[in-house]
PDB file of C-alpha atoms in Angstrom:
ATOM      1  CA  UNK P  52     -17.604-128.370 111.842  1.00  0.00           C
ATOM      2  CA  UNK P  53     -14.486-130.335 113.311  1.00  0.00           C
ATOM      3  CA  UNK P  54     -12.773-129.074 110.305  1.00  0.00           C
ATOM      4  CA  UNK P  55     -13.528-125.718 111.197  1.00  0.00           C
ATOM      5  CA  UNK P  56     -12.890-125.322 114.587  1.00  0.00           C
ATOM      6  CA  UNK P  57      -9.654-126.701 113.700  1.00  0.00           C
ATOM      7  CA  UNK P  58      -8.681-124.357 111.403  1.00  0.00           C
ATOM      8  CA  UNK P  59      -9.637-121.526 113.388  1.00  0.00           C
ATOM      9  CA  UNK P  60      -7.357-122.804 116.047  1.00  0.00           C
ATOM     10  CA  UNK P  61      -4.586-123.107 113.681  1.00  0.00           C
ATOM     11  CA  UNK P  62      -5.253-119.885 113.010  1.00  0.00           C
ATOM     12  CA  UNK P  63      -5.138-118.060 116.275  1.00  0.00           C
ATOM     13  CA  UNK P  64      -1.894-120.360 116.869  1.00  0.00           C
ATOM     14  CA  UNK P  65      -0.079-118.953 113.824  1.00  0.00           C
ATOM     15  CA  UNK P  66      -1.182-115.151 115.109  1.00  0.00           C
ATOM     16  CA  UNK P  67      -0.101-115.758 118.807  1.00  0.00           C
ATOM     17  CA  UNK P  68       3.179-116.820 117.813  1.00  0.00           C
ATOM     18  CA  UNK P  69       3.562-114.190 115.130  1.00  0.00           C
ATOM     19  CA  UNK P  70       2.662-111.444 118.044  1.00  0.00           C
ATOM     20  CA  UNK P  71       4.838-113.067 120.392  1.00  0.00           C
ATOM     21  CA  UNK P  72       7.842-113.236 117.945  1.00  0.00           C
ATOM     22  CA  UNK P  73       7.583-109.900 117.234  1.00  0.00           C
ATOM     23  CA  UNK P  74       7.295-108.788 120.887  1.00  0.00           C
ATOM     24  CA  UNK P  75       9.509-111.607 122.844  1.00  0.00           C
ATOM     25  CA  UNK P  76      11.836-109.917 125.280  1.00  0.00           C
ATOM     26  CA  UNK P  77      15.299-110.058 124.716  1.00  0.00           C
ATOM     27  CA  UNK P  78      17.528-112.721 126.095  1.00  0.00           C
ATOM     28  CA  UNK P  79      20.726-112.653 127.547  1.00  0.00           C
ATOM     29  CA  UNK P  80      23.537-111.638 125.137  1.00  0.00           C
ATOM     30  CA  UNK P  81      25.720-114.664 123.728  1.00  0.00           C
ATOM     31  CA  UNK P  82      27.493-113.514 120.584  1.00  0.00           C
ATOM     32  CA  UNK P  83      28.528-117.138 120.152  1.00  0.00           C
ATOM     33  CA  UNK P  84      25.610-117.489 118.973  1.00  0.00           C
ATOM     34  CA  UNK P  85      25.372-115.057 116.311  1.00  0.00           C
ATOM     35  CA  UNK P  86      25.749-116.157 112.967  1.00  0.00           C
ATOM     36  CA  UNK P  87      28.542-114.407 110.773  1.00  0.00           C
ATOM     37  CA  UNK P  88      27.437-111.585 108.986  1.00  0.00           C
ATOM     38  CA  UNK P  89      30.256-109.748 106.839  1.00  0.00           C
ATOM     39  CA  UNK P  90      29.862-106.577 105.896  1.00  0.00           C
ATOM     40  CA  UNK P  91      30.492-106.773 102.208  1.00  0.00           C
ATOM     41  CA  UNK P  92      27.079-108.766 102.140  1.00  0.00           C
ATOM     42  CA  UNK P  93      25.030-105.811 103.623  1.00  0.00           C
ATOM     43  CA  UNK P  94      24.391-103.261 101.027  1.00  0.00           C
ATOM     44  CA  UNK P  95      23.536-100.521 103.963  1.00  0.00           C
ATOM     45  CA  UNK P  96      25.937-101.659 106.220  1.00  0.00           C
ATOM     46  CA  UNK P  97      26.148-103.578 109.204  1.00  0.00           C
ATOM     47  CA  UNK P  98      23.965-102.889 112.457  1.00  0.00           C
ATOM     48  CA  UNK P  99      23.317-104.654 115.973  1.00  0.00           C
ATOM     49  CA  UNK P 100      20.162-106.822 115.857  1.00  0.00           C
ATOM     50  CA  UNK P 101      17.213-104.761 117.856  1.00  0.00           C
ATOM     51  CA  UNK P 102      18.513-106.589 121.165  1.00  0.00           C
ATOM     52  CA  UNK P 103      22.195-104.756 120.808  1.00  0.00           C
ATOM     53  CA  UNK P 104      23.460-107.915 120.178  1.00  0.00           C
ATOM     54  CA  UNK P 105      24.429-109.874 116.843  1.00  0.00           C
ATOM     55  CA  UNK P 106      25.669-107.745 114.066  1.00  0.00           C
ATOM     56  CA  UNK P 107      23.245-107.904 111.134  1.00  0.00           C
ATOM     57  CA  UNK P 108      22.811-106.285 108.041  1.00  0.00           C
ATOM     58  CA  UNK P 109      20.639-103.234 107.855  1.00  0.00           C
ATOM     59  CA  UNK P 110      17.834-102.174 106.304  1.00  0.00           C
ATOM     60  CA  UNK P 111      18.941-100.088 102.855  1.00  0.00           C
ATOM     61  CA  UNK P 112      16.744 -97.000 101.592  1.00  0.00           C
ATOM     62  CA  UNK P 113      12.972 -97.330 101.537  1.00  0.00           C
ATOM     63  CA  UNK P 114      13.008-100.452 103.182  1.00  0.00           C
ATOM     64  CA  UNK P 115      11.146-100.373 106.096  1.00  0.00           C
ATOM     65  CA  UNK P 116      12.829-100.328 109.387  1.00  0.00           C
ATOM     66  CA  UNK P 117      12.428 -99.890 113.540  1.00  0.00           C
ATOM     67  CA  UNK P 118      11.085 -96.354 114.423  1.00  0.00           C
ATOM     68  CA  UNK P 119      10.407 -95.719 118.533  1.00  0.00           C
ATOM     69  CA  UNK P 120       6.622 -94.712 117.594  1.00  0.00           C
ATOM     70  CA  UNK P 121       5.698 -97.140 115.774  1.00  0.00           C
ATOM     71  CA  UNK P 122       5.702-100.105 118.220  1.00  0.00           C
ATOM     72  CA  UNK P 123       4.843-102.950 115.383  1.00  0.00           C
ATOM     73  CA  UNK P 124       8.081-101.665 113.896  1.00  0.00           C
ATOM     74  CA  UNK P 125      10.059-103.379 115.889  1.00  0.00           C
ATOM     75  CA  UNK P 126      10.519-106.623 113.853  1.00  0.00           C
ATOM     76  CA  UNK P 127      12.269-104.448 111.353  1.00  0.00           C
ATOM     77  CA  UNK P 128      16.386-103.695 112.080  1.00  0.00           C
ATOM     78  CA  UNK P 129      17.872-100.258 112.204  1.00  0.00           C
ATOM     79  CA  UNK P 130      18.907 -98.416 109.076  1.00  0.00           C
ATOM     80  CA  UNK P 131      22.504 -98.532 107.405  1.00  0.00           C
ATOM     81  CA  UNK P 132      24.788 -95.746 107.195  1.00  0.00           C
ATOM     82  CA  UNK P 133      24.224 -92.327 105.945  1.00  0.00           C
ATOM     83  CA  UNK P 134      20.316 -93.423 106.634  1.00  0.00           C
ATOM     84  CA  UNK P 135      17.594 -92.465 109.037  1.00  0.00           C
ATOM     85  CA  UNK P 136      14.441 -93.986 110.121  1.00  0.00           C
ATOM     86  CA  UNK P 137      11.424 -91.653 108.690  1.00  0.00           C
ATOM     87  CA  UNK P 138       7.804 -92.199 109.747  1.00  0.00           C
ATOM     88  CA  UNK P 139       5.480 -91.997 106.288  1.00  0.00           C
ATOM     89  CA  UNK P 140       3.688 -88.800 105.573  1.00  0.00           C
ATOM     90  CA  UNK P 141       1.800 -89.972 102.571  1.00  0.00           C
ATOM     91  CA  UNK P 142       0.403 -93.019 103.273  1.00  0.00           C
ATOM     92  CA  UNK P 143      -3.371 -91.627 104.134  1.00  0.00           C
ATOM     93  CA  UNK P 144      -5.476 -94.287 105.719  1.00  0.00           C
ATOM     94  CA  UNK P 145      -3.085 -97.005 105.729  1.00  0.00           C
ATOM     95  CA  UNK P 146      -1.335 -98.219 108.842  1.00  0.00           C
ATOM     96  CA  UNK P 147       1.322 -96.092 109.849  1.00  0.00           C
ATOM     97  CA  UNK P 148       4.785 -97.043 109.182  1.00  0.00           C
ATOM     98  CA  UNK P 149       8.391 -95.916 108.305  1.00  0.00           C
ATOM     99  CA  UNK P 150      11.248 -96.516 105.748  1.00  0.00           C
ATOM    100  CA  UNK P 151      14.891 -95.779 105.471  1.00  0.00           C
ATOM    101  CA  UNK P 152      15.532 -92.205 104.055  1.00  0.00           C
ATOM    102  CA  UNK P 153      18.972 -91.080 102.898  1.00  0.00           C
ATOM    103  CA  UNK P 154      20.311 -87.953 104.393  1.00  0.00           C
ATOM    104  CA  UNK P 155      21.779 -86.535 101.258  1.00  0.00           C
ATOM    105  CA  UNK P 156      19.322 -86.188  98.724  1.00  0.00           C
ATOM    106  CA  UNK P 157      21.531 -84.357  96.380  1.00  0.00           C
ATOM    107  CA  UNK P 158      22.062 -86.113  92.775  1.00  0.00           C
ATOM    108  CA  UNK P 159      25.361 -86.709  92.363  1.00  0.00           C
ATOM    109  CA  UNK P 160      28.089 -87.601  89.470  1.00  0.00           C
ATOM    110  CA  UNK P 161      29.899 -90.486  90.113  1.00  0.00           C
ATOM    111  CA  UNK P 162      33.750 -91.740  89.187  1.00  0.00           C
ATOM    112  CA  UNK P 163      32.533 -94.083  86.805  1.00  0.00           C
ATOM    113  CA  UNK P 164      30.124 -91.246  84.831  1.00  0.00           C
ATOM    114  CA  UNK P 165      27.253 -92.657  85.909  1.00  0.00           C
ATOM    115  CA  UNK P 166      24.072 -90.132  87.815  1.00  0.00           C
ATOM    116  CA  UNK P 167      23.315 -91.309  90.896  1.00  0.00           C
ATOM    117  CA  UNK P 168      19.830 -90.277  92.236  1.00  0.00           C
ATOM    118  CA  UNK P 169      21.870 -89.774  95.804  1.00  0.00           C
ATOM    119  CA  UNK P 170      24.642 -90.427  98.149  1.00  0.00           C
ATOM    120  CA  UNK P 171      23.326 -94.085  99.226  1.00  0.00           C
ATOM    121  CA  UNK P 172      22.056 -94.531  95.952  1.00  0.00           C
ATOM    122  CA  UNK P 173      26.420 -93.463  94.927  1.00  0.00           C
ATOM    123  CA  UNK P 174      27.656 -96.116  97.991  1.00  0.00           C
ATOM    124  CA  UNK P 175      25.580 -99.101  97.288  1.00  0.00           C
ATOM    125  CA  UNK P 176      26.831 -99.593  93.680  1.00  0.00           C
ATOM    126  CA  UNK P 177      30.367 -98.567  95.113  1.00  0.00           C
ATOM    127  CA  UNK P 178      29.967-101.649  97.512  1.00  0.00           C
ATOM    128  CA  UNK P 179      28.691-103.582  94.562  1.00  0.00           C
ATOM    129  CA  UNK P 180      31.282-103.010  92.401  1.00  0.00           C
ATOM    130  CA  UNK P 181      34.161-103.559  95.251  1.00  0.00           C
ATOM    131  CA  UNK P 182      32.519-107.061  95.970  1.00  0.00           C
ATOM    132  CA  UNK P 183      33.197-107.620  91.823  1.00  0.00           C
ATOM    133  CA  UNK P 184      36.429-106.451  92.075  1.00  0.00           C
ATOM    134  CA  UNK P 185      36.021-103.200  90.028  1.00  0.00           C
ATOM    135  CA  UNK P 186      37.197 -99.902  91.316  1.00  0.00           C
ATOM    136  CA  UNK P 187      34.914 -97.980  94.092  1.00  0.00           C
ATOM    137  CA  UNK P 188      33.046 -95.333  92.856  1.00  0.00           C
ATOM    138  CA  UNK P 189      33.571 -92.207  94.341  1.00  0.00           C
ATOM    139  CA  UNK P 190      31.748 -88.891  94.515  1.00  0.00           C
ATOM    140  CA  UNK P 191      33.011 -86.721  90.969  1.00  0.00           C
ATOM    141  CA  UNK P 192      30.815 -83.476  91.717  1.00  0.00           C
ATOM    142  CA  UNK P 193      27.540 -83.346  93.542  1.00  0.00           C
ATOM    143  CA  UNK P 194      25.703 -82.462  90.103  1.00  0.00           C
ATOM    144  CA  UNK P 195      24.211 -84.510  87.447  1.00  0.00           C
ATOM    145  CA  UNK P 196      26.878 -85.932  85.070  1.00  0.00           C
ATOM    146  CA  UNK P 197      26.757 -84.597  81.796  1.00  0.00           C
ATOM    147  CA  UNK P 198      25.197 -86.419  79.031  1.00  0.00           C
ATOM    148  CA  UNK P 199      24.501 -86.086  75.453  1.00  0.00           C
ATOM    149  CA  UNK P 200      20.940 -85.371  74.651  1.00  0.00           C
ATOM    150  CA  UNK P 201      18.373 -88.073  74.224  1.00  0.00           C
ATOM    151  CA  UNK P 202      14.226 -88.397  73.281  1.00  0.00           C
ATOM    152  CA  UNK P 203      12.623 -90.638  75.398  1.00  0.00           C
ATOM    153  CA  UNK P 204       9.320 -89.909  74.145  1.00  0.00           C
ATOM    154  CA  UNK P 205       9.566 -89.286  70.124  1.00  0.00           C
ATOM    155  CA  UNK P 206       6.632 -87.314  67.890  1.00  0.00           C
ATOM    156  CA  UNK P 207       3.736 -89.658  66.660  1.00  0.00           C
ATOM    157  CA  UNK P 208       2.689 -89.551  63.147  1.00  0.00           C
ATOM    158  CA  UNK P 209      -1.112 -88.245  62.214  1.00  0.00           C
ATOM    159  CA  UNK P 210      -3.906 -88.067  59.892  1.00  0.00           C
ATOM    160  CA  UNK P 211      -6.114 -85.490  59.927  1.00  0.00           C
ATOM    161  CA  UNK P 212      -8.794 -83.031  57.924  1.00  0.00           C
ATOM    162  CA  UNK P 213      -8.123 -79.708  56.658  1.00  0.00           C
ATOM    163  CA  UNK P 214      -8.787 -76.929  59.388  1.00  0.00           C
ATOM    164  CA  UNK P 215      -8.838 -79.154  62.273  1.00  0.00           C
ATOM    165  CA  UNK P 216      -5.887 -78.707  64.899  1.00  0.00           C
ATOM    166  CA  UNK P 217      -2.957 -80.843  65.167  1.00  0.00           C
ATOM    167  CA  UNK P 218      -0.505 -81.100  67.866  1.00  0.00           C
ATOM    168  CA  UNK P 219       3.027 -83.017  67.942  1.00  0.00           C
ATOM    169  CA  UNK P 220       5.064 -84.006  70.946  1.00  0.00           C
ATOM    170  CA  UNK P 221       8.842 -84.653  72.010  1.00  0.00           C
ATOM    171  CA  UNK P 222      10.818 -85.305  75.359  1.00  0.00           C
ATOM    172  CA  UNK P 223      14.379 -84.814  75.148  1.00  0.00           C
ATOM    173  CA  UNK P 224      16.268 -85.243  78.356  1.00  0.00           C
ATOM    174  CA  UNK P 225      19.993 -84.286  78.544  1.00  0.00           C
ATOM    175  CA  UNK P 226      22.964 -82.375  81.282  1.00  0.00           C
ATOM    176  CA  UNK P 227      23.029 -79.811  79.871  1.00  0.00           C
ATOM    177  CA  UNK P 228      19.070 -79.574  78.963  1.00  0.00           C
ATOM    178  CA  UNK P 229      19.123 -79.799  75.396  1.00  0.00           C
ATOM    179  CA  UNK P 230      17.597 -77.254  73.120  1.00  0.00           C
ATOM    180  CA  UNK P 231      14.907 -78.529  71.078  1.00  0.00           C
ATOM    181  CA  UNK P 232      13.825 -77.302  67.459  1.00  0.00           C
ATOM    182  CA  UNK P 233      11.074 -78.558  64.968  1.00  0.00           C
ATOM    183  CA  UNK P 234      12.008 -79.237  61.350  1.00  0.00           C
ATOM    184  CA  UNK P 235       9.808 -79.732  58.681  1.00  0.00           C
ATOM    185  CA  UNK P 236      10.223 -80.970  55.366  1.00  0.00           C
ATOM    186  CA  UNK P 237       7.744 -80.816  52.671  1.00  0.00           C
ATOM    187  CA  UNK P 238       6.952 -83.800  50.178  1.00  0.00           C
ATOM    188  CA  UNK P 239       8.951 -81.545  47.367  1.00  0.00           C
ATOM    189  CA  UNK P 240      12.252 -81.471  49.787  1.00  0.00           C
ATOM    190  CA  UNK P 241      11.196 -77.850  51.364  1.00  0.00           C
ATOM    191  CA  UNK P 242      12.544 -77.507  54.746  1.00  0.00           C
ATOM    192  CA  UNK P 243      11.265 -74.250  57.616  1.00  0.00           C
ATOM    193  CA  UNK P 244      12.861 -74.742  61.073  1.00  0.00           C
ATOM    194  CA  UNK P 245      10.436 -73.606  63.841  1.00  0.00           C
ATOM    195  CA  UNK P 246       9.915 -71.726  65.848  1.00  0.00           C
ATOM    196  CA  UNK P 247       9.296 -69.260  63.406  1.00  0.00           C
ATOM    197  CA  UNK P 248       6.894 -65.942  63.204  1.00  0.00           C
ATOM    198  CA  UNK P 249       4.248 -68.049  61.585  1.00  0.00           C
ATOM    199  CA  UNK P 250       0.972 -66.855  63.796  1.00  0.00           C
ATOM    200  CA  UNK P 251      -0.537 -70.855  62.570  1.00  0.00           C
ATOM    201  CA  UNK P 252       2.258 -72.948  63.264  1.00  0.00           C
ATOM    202  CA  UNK P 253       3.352 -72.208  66.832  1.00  0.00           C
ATOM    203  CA  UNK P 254       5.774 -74.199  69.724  1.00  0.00           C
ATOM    204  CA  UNK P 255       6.059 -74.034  73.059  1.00  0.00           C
ATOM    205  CA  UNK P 256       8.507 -75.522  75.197  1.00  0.00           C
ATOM    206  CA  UNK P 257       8.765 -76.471  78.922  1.00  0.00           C
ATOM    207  CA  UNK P 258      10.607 -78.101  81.651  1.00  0.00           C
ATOM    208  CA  UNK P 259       9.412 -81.536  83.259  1.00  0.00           C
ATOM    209  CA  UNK P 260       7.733 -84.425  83.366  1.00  0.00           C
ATOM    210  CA  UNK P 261      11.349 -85.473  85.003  1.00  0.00           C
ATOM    211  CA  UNK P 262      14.489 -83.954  85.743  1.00  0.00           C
ATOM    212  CA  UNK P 263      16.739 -83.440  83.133  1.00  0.00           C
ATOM    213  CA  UNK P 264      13.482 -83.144  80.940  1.00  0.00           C
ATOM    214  CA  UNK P 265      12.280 -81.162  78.050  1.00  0.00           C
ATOM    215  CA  UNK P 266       8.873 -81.392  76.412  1.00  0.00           C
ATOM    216  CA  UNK P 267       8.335 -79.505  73.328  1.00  0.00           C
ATOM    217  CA  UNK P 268       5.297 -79.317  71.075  1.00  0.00           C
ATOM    218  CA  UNK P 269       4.430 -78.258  67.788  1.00  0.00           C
ATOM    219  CA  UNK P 270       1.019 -77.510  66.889  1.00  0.00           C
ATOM    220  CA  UNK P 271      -0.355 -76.484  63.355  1.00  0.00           C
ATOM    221  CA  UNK P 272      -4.220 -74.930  63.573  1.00  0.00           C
ATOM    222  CA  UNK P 273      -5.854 -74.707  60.558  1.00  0.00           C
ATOM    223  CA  UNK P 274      -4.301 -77.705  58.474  1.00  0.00           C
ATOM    224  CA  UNK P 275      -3.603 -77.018  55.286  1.00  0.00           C
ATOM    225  CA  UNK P 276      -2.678 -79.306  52.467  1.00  0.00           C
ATOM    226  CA  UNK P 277       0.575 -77.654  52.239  1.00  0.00           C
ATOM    227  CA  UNK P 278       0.905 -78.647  55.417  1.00  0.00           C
ATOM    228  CA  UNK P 279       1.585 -82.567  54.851  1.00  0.00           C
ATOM    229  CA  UNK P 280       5.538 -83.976  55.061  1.00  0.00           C
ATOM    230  CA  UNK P 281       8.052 -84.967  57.824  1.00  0.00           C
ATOM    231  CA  UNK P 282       8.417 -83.114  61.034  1.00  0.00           C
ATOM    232  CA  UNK P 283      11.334 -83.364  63.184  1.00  0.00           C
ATOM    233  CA  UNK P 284      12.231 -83.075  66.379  1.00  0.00           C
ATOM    234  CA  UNK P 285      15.814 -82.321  66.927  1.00  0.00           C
ATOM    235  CA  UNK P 286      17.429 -81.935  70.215  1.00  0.00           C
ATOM    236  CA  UNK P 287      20.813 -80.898  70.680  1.00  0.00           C
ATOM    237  CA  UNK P 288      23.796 -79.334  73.541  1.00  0.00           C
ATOM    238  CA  UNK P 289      27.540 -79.535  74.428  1.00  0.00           C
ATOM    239  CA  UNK P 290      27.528 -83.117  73.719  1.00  0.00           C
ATOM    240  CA  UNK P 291      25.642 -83.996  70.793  1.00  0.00           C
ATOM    241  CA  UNK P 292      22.248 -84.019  69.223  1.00  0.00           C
ATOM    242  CA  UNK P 293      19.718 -86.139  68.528  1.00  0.00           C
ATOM    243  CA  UNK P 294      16.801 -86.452  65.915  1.00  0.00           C
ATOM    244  CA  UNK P 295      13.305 -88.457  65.741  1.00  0.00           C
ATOM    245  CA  UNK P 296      10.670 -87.771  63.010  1.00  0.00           C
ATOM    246  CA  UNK P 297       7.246 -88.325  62.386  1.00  0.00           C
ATOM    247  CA  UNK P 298       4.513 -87.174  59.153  1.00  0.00           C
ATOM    248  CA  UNK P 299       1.487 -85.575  59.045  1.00  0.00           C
ATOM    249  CA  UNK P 300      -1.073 -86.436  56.430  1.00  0.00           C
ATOM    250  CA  UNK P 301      -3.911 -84.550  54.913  1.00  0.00           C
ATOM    251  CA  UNK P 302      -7.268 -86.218  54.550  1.00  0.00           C
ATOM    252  CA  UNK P 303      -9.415 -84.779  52.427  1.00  0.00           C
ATOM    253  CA  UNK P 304     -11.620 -82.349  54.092  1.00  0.00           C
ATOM    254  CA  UNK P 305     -13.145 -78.802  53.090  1.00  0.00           C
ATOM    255  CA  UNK P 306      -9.853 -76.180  53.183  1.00  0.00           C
ATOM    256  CA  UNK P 307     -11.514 -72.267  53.065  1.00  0.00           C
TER     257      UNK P 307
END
């Protein structure tokens, strides 16, 4: 019971001090008594501490940071530059709180050829690479750089029965969006590039899950035997193209 009672004062110790740290009124200002921040070690920048005081680094993009209406907010510094202090919209049910938003939330192509998702995204790896002594990076065009085509999610081989349906799938992303074909090539070296006019063997093509994203499928209703080899997906623009295959098998089944 002794053990208890101590705990729980321990407890309610640790929480008064924790409410009283985050709430303790500012004291006079001594800047002697700030320790030395630089700036190159602040990713966002530097700030004043929430008493106006000591410089401090602050808080970098969707970290969370001091907002006037959110008064438990306050143990949190400012946000860097090019950064403003948002108040969650989607957090439903959860305490309320807010995070560092970047004002430009344009992608943007960098000096070194690199797409940056935005302008603080752009001007923290410029700071990085400054502190590494490599050249800044600088803004090249406020556009996705261009990039040759790539699948990040390839076809899957299958099995299947005669008559049954069978679909394939392929992501290509790319600047410019690639154009995406299927090849196939039967087991005696036959190749058909679809789309074609075939009414059975049909693809369909649309933007997304990302940016930058294609997703293409193939499907083939009604397998036939015939229908067993290699398909391809090929994806291809300005800069290049780029193949992944897969094979569909034919298990024996009734075929009318």
């Amino acid at each position: 019971m002794a053990t208890l009672r101590l705990f729980t004062l321990f407890a309610l110790t640790v929480l008064c001090s924790t409410g009283f740290a985050q709430t303790k009124p500012c004291e006079p200002c001594d800047q002697s008594k700030c320790p030395l921040t630089l700036d190159k070690e602040c990713l966002a920048g530097l700030t004043l501490d929430r008493c106006g005081c000591c410089q401090v680094c602050a808080q970098r993009e969707s970290e969370l940071c001091n907002h006037p209406d959110i008064p438990s907010s306050k143990q949190y510094e400012a946000c860097g530059e090019n950064l403003q202090c948002k108040i969650r919209t989607d957090s439903r049910g959860a305490p309320r709180e807010a995070r560092c938003e970047c004002n430009d939330q344009v992608e943007m192509c960098g000096s070194d050829g690199k797409t940056y998702r935005n302008y603080c995204h752009l001007m923290e790896s410029s700071k990085l690479a400054k502190a590494e002594q490599k050249p800044i990076i600088k803004v090249f065009k406020r556009k996705p750089c261009d990039s040759a085509p790539e699948i990040t999610l390839p076809p899957v081989s299958v099995s299947n029965k005669t008559e049954t349906n069978v679909f394939l799938t392929c992501e290509a992303a790319g600047v410019p969006l690639p154009v995406v074909e299927w090849v196939y090539t039967s087991q005696t070296g036959k190749q058909i590039v679809y789309p074609t006019d075939d009414d059975r063997i049909s693809t369909l093509v649309r933007g997304g899950p990302n940016a930058h994203v294609l997703t293409s499928w193939l499907q083939i209703q009604s397998l036939k035997r015939h229908d067993q080899g290699t398909y391809t997906c090929v994806a291809s623009n300005a800069l290049g193209k780029v193949e992944k295959s897969c094979t569909v098998s034919v298990e024996s089944g009734h075929e009318l």
